[in-house]
Coordinates of C-alpha atoms and ligand atoms in Angstrom, one line a residue:
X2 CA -0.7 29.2 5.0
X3 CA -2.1 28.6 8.5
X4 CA -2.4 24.9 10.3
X5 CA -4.9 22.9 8.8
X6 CA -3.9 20.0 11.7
X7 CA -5.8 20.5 15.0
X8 CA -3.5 19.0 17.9
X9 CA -5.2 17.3 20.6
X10 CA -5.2 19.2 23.8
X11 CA -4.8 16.8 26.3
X12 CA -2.1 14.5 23.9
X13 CA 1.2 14.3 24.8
X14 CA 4.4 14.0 21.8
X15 CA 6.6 10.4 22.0
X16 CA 10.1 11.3 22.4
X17 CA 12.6 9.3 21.2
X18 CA 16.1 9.5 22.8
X19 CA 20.1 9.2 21.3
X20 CA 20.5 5.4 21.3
X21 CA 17.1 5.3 19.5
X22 CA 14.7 4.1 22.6
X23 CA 11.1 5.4 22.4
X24 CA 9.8 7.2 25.5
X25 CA 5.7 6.4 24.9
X26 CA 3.4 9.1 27.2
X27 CA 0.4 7.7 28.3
X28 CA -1.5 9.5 26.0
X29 CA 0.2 9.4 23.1
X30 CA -0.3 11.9 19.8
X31 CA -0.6 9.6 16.9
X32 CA -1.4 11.3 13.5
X33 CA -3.6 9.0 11.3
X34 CA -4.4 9.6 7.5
X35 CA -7.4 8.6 6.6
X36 CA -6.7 7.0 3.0
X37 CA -8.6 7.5 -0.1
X38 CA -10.9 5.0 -1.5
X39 CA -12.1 2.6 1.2
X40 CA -10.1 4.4 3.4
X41 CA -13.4 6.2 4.8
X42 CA -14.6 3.0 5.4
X43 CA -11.9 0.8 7.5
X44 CA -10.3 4.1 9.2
X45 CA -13.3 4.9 12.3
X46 CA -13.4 0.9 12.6
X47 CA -10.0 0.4 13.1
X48 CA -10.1 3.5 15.5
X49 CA -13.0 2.2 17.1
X50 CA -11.2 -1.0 18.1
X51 CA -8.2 0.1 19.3
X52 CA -9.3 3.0 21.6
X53 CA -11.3 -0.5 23.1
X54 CA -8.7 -2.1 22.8
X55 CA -6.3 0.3 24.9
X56 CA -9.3 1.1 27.4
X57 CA -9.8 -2.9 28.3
X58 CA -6.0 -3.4 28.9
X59 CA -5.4 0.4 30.7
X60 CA -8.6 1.9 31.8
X61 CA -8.3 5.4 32.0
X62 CA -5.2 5.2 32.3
X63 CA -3.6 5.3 28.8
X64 CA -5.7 6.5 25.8
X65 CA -4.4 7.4 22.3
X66 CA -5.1 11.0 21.1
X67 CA -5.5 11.0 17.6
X68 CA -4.6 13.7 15.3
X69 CA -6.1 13.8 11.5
X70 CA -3.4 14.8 9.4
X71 CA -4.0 14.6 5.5
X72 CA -2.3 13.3 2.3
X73 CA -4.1 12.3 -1.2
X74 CA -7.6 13.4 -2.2
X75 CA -8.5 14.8 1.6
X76 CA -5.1 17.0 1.1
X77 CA -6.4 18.4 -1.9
X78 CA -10.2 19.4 -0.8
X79 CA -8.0 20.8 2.8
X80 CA -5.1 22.8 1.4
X81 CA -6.0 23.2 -2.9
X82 CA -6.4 20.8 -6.0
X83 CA -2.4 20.3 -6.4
X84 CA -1.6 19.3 -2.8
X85 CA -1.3 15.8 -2.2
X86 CA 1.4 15.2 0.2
X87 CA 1.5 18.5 2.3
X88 CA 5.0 19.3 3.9
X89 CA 3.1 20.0 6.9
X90 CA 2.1 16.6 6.6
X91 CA 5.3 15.2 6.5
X92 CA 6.5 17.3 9.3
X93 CA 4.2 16.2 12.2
X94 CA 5.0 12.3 10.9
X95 CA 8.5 13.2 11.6
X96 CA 7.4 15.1 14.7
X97 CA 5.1 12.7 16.3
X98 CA 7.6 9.6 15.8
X99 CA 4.9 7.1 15.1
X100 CA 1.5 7.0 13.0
X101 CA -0.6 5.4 10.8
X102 CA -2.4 5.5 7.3
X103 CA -5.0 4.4 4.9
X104 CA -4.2 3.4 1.6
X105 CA -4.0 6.1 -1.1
X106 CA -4.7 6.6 -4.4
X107 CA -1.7 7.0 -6.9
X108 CA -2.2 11.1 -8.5
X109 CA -2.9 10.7 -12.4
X110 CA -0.8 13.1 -13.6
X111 CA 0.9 16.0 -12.6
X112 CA 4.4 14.3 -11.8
X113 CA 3.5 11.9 -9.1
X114 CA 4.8 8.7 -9.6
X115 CA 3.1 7.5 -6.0
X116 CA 2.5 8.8 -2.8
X117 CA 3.5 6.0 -0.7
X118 CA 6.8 6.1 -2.3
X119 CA 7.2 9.7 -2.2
X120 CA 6.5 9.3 1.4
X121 CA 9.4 6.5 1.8
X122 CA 12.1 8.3 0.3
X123 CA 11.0 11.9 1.9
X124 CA 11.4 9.4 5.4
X125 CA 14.1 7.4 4.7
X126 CA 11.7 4.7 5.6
X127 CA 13.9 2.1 4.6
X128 CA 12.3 -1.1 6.4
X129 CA 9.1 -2.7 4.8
X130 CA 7.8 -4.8 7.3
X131 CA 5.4 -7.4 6.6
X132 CA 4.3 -10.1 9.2
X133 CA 2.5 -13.3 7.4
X134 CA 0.5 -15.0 9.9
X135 CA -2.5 -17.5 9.6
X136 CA -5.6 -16.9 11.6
X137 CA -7.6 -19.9 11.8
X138 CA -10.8 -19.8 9.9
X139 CA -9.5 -17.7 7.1
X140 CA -10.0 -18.9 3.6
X141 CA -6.5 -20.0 2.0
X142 CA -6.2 -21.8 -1.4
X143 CA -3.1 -24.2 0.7
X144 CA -3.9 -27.3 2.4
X145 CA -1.8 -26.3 5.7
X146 CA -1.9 -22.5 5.8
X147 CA -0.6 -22.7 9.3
X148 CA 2.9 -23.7 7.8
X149 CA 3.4 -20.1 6.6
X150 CA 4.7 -17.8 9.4
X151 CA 7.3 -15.4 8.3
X152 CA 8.6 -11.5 8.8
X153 CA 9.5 -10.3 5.7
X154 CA 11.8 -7.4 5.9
X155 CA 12.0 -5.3 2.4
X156 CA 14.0 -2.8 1.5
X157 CA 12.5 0.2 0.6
X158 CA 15.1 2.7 -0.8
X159 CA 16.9 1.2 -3.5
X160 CA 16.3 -1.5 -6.2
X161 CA 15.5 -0.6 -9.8
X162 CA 11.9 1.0 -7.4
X163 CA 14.8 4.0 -6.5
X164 CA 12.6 5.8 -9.8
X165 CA 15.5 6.2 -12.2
X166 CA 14.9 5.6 -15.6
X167 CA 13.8 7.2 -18.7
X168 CA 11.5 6.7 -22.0
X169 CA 12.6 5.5 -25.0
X170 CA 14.3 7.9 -27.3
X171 CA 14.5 10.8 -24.4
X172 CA 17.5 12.5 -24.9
X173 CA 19.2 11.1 -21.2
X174 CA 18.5 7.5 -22.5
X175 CA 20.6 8.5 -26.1
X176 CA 23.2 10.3 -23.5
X177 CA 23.4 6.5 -21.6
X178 CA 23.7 4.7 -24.7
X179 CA 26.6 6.5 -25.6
X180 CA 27.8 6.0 -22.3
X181 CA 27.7 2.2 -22.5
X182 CA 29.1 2.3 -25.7
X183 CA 32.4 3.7 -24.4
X184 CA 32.2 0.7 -21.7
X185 CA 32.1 -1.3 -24.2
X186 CA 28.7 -3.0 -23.4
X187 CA 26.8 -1.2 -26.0
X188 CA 26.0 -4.5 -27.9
X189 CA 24.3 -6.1 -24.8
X190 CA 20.9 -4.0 -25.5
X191 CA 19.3 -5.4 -27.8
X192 CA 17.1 -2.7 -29.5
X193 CA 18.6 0.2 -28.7
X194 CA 16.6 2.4 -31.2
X195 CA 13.6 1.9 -29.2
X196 CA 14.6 0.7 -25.8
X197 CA 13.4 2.4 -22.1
X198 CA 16.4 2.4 -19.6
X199 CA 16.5 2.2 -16.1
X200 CA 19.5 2.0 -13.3
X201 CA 19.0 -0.6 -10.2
X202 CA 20.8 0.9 -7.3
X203 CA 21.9 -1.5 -4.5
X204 CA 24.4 -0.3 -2.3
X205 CA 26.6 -2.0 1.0
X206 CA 25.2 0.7 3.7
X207 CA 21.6 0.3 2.4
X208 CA 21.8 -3.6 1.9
X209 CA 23.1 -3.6 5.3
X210 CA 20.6 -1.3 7.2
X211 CA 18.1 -3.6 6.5
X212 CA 19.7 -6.8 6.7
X213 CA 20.9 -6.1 10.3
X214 CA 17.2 -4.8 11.8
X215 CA 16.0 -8.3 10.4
X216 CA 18.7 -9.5 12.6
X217 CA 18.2 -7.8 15.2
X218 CA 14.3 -8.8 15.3
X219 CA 15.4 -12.8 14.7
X220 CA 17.3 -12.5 17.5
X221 CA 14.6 -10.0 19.7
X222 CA 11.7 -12.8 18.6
X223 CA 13.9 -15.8 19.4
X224 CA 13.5 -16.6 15.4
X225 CA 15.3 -20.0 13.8
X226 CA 16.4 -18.4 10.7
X227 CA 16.9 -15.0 8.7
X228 CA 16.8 -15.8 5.1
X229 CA 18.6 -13.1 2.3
X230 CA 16.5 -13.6 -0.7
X231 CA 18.1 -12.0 -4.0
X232 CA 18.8 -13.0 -7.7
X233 CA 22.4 -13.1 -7.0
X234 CA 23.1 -15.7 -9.5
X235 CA 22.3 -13.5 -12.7
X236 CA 22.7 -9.9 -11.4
X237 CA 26.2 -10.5 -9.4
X238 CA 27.1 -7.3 -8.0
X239 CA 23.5 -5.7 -7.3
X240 CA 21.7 -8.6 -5.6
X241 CA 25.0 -10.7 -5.5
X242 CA 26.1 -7.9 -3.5
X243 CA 23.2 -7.9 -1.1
X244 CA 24.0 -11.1 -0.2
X245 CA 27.8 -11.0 0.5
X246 CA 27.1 -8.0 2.4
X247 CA 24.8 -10.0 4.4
X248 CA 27.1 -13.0 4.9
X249 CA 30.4 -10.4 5.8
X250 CA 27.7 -7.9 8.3
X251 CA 26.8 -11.3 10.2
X252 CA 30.1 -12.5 10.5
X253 CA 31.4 -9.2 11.3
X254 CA 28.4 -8.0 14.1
X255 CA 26.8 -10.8 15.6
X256 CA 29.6 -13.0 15.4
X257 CA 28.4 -15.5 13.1
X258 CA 30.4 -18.9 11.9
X259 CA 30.4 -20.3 8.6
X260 CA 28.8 -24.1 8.7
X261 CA 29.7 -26.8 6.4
X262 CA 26.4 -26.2 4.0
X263 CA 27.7 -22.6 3.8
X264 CA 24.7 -20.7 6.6
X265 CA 26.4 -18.6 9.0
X266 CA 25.6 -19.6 12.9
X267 CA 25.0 -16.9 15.1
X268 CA 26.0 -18.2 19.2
X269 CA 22.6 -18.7 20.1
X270 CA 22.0 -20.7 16.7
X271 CA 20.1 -18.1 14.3
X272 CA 21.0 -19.5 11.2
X273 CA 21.8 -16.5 8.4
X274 CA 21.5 -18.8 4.9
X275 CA 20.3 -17.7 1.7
X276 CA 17.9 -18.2 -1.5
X277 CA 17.7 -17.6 -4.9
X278 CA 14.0 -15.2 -5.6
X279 CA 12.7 -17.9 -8.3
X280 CA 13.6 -21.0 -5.8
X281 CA 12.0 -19.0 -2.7
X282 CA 8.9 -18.5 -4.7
X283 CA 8.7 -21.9 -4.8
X284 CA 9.7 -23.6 -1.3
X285 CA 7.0 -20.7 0.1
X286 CA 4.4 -23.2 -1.6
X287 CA 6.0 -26.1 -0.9
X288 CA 8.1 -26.0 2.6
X289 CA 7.0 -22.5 3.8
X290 CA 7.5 -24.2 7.6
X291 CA 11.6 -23.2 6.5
X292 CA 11.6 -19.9 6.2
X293 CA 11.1 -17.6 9.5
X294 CA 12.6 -14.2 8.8
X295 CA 13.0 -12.8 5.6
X296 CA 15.3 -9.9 3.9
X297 CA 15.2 -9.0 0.2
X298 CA 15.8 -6.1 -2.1
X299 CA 12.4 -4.1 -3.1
X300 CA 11.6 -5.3 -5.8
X301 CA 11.8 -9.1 -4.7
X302 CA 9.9 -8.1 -1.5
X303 CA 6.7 -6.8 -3.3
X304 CA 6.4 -9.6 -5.4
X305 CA 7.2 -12.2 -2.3
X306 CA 5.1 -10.0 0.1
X307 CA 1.8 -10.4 -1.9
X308 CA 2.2 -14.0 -3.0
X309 CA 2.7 -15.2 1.2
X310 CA -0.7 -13.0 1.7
X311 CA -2.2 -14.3 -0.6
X312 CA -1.0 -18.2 1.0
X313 CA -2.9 -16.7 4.1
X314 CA -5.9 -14.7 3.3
X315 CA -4.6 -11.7 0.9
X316 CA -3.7 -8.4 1.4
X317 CA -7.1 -7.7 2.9
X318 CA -5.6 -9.0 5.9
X319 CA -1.7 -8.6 5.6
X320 CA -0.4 -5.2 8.1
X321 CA 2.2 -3.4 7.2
X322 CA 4.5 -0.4 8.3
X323 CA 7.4 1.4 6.6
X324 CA 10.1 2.3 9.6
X325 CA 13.4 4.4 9.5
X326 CA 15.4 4.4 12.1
X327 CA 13.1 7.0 14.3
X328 CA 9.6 7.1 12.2
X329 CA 7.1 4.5 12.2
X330 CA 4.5 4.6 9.5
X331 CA 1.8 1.3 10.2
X332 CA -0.2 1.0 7.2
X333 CA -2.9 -1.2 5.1
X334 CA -1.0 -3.1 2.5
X335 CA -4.1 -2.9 -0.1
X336 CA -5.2 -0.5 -2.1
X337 CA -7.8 2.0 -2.4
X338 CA -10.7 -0.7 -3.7
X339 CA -12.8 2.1 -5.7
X340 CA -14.9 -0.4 -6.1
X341 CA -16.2 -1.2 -2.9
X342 CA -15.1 2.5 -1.3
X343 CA -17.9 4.1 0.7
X344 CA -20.0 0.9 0.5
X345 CA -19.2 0.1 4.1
X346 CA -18.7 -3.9 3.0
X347 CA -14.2 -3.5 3.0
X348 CA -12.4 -5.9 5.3
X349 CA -10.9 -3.7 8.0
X350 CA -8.7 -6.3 8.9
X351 CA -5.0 -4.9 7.3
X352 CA -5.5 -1.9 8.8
X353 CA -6.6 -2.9 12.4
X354 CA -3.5 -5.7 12.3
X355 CA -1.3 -2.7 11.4
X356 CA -2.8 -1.1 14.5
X357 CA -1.3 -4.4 16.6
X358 CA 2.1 -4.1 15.0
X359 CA 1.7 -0.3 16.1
X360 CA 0.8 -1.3 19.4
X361 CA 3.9 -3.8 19.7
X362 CA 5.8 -1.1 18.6
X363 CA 4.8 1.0 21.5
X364 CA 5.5 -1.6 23.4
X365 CA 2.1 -1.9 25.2
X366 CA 1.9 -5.4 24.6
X367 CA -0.9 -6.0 26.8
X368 CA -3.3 -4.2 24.8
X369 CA -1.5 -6.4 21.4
X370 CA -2.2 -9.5 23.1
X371 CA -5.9 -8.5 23.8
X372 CA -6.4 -7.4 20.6
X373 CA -4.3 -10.4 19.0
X374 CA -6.9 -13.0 21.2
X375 CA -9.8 -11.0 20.3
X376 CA -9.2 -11.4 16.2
X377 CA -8.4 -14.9 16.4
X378 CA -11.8 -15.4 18.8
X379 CA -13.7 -13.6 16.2
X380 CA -12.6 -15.4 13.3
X381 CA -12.8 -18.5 13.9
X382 CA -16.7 -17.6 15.1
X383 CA -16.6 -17.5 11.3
X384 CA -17.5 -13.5 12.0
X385 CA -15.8 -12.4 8.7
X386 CA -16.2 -9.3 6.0
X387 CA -17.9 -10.1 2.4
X388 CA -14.4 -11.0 0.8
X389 CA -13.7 -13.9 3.3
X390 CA -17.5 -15.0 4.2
X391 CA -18.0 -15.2 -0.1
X392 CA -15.8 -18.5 0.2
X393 CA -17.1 -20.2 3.4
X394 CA -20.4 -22.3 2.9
X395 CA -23.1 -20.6 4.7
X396 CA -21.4 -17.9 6.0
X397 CA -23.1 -14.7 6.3
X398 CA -21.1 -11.7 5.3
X399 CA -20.7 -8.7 8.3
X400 CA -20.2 -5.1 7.2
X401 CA -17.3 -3.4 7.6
X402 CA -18.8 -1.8 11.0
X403 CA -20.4 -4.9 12.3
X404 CA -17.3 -6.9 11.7
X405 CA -15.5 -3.8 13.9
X406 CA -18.3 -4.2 16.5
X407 CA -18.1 -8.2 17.0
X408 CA -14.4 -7.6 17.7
X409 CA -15.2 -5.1 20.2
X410 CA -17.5 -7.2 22.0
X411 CA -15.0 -9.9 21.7
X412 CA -12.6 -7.8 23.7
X413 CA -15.1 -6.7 26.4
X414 CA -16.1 -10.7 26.8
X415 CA -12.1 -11.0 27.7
X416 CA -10.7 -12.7 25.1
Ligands
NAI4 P1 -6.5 -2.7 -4.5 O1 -5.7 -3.3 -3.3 O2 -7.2 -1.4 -4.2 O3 -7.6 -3.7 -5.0 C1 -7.3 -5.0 -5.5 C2 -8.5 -5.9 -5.2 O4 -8.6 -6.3 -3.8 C3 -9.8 -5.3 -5.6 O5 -10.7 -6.3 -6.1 C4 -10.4 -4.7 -4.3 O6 -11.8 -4.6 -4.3 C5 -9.9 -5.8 -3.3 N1 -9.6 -5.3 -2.0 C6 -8.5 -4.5 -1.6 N2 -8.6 -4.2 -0.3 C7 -9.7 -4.8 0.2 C8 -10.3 -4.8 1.5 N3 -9.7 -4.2 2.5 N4 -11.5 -5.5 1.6 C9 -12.0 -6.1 0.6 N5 -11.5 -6.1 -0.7 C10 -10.4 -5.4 -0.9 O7 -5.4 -2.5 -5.7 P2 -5.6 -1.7 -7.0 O8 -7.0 -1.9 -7.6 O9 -4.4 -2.2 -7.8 O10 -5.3 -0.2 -6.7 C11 -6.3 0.8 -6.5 C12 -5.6 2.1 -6.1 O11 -4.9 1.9 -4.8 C13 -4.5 2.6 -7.1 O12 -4.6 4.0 -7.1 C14 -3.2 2.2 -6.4 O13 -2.2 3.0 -6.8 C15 -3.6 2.4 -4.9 N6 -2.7 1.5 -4.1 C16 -2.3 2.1 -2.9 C17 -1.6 1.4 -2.0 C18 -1.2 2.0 -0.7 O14 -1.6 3.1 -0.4 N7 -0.4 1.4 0.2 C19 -1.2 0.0 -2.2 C20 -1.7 -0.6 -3.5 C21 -2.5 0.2 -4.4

């Protein structure tokens, strides 16, 4: 089948070189998808914004060349009906190094549990990166959303989300049953006529991928804590496990002593500590101003990743981006909104943040800084997307292009 990707002549490719630094042309090739739903919608705006975003900071000088590449309903119109994740797709985001995507909608039926996790295991795209940050102006049910300021680093391999389990009465759950009969632990399920199984997998070299890139940032971002968040206390050896392997990894590569309350002390005084999923979700709410960086098995991260959005405006405005060691994948934390899709109203605003964590990546942190001034400027002008404006008194709701607009013209005024 021939190319369906047009590559843009005058882009160059990032390199990325043994010890894992990024060499960043000046006009870099970064593929994009599009997304699905209101993909169409907050895609051109957050475009739009960064190429004047890059343009205020460089001038001429640096530009990003874009290059459409497609996954989800686009893929299937572009190659046929059953392609929704080409493998030419997945090439050029291993090619190209870094990119960035739209949300997409999950395939009903024909085998595909989801995209976005077919895409993180086809990557190894083991880091789920969330920043929670409060922009002044945005509606929050807390009284001090200010408080919350965290990195929450999930992983994004493992977990009981690794997709191994089975119906009920499938011949591989009968097969496991026996199996746990002849461990002996056959009377621990309950109704085992009728019951679905599944396997969590948590492993020491995965557990301690992630663990040490959220250390390595803590200590990059001059951060006062990293925080292992698990369930350790009923699930001992899965989630237990993450933690001692935490603990031993600290003490082991950065040097870290045990204090008297039981945190490890790196030299420069990141504290490494610990806390159980149920108490987290709690002292989020009630002492958020604790917790700085976070690491946590999948499953624990989606739940903990949505609930500190939500303390800070929801996922409307939460970035993302899924990283192995080489690939960086910056991407809208929502959904697809069918709702709304097309209707030019969606709040760009997860997508276009993902664009500044892509930026920061790239380390042209001018252009980050302009754009990070710019959002703040335009919020707090109360200049804010139907979803956010709904909840202010008297606020008038922009569209999804004029919101895009007012922070353009907020970053040609200098902000
Ligand atoms: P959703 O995030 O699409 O929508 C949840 C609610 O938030 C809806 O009321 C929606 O209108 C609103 N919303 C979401 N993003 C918004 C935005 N930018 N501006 C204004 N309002 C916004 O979640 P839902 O409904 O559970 O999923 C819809 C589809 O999206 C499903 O097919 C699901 O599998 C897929 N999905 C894809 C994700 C991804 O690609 N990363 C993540 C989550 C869901």
């Amino acid at each position: 089948m021939s190319s369906k990707i047009k590559i843009p002549k005058k882009g160059e490719e990032i390199r990325i070189g043994s010890n894992l630094d990024l060499d960043i042309p000046n006009h870099p090739i970064i593929p994009f998808i599009s997304g699905d739903g209101i993909g169409i919608d907050i895609t051109p705006s957050m475009q739009a914004v960064i190429d004047h975003t890059v343009k205020k900071a460089y001038g001429e000088t640096k530009k990003i060349e874009w290059m459409e590449v497609f996954a989800g309903h686009k893929a299937t119109e572009v190659y046929n009906k059953n392609t929704w994740l080409p493998d030419e797709t997945i090439n050029a985001l291993k090619k190209y190094i870094i990119s960035i995507k739209g949300p997409l909608a999950t395939p009903v039926g024909g085998g595909i549990r989801s995209l976005n996790v077919a895409l993180r295991q086809k990557l190894d795209l083991y880091v789920c990166l969330r920043p929670i940050n409060y922009f002044s102006g945005v509606p929050s049910p807390l009284k001090n959303p200010e408080k919350t300021n965290m990195v929450i680093f999930r992983e994004n391999t493992e977990d009981i989300y690794a997709g191994i389990e089975w119906e009920a009465k499938s011949k591989e759950v009968n097969q496991l049953l026996s199996k746990l009969d002849q461990f002996d632990v056959i009377d621990k399920v309950r109704f085992p006529d009728s019951c679905a199984l599944g396997i969590k997998v948590v492993s020491k070299e995965g557990s301690q991928r992630l663990i040490r890139r959220a250390i390595e940032y803590a200590i990059s971002h001059n951060s006062k804590s990293v925080t292992l968040v698990h369930k350790g206390n009923i699930m001992k050896y899965t989630e237990g496990g993450f933690k001692k392997w935490g603990y031993e990894l600290a003490e082991k590569e950065f040097s870290a002593i045990k204090n008297n309350s039981g945190e490890y002390v790196l030299s420069n005084g990141l504290v490494i500590k610990d806390c159980i999923a149920d108490a987290f979700l709690q002292e989020i709410l009630l002492k958020p101003e604790d917790h700085d960086v976070v690491a946590t098995l999948n499953l624990n991260g989606d739940y903990i990743s949505d609930a500190l959005a939500a303390q800070v405006g929801g996922i409307g405005i939460s970035p993302g981006a899924n990283i192995s060691d080489s690939t960086a994948i910056f991407e809208a934390t929502h959904g697809t909104a069918p709702t709304i899709a097309g209707k030019n109203i969606a709040n760009p605003s997860s997508l276009i943040l993902s664009a500044h964590m892509m930026l920061e990546h790239m380390n042209w942190i001018e252009a980050a800084n302009i754009l990070h001034g710019s959002f703040r400027k335009t919020l707090e002008k109360r200049q804010m997307t139907a979803d956010f404006a709904s909840q202010i008194k008297d606020c008038k709701a922009l569209s999804t292009k004029d919101f895009a607009i007012a922070l353009i013209a907020n970053i040609k005024k200098g902000s």
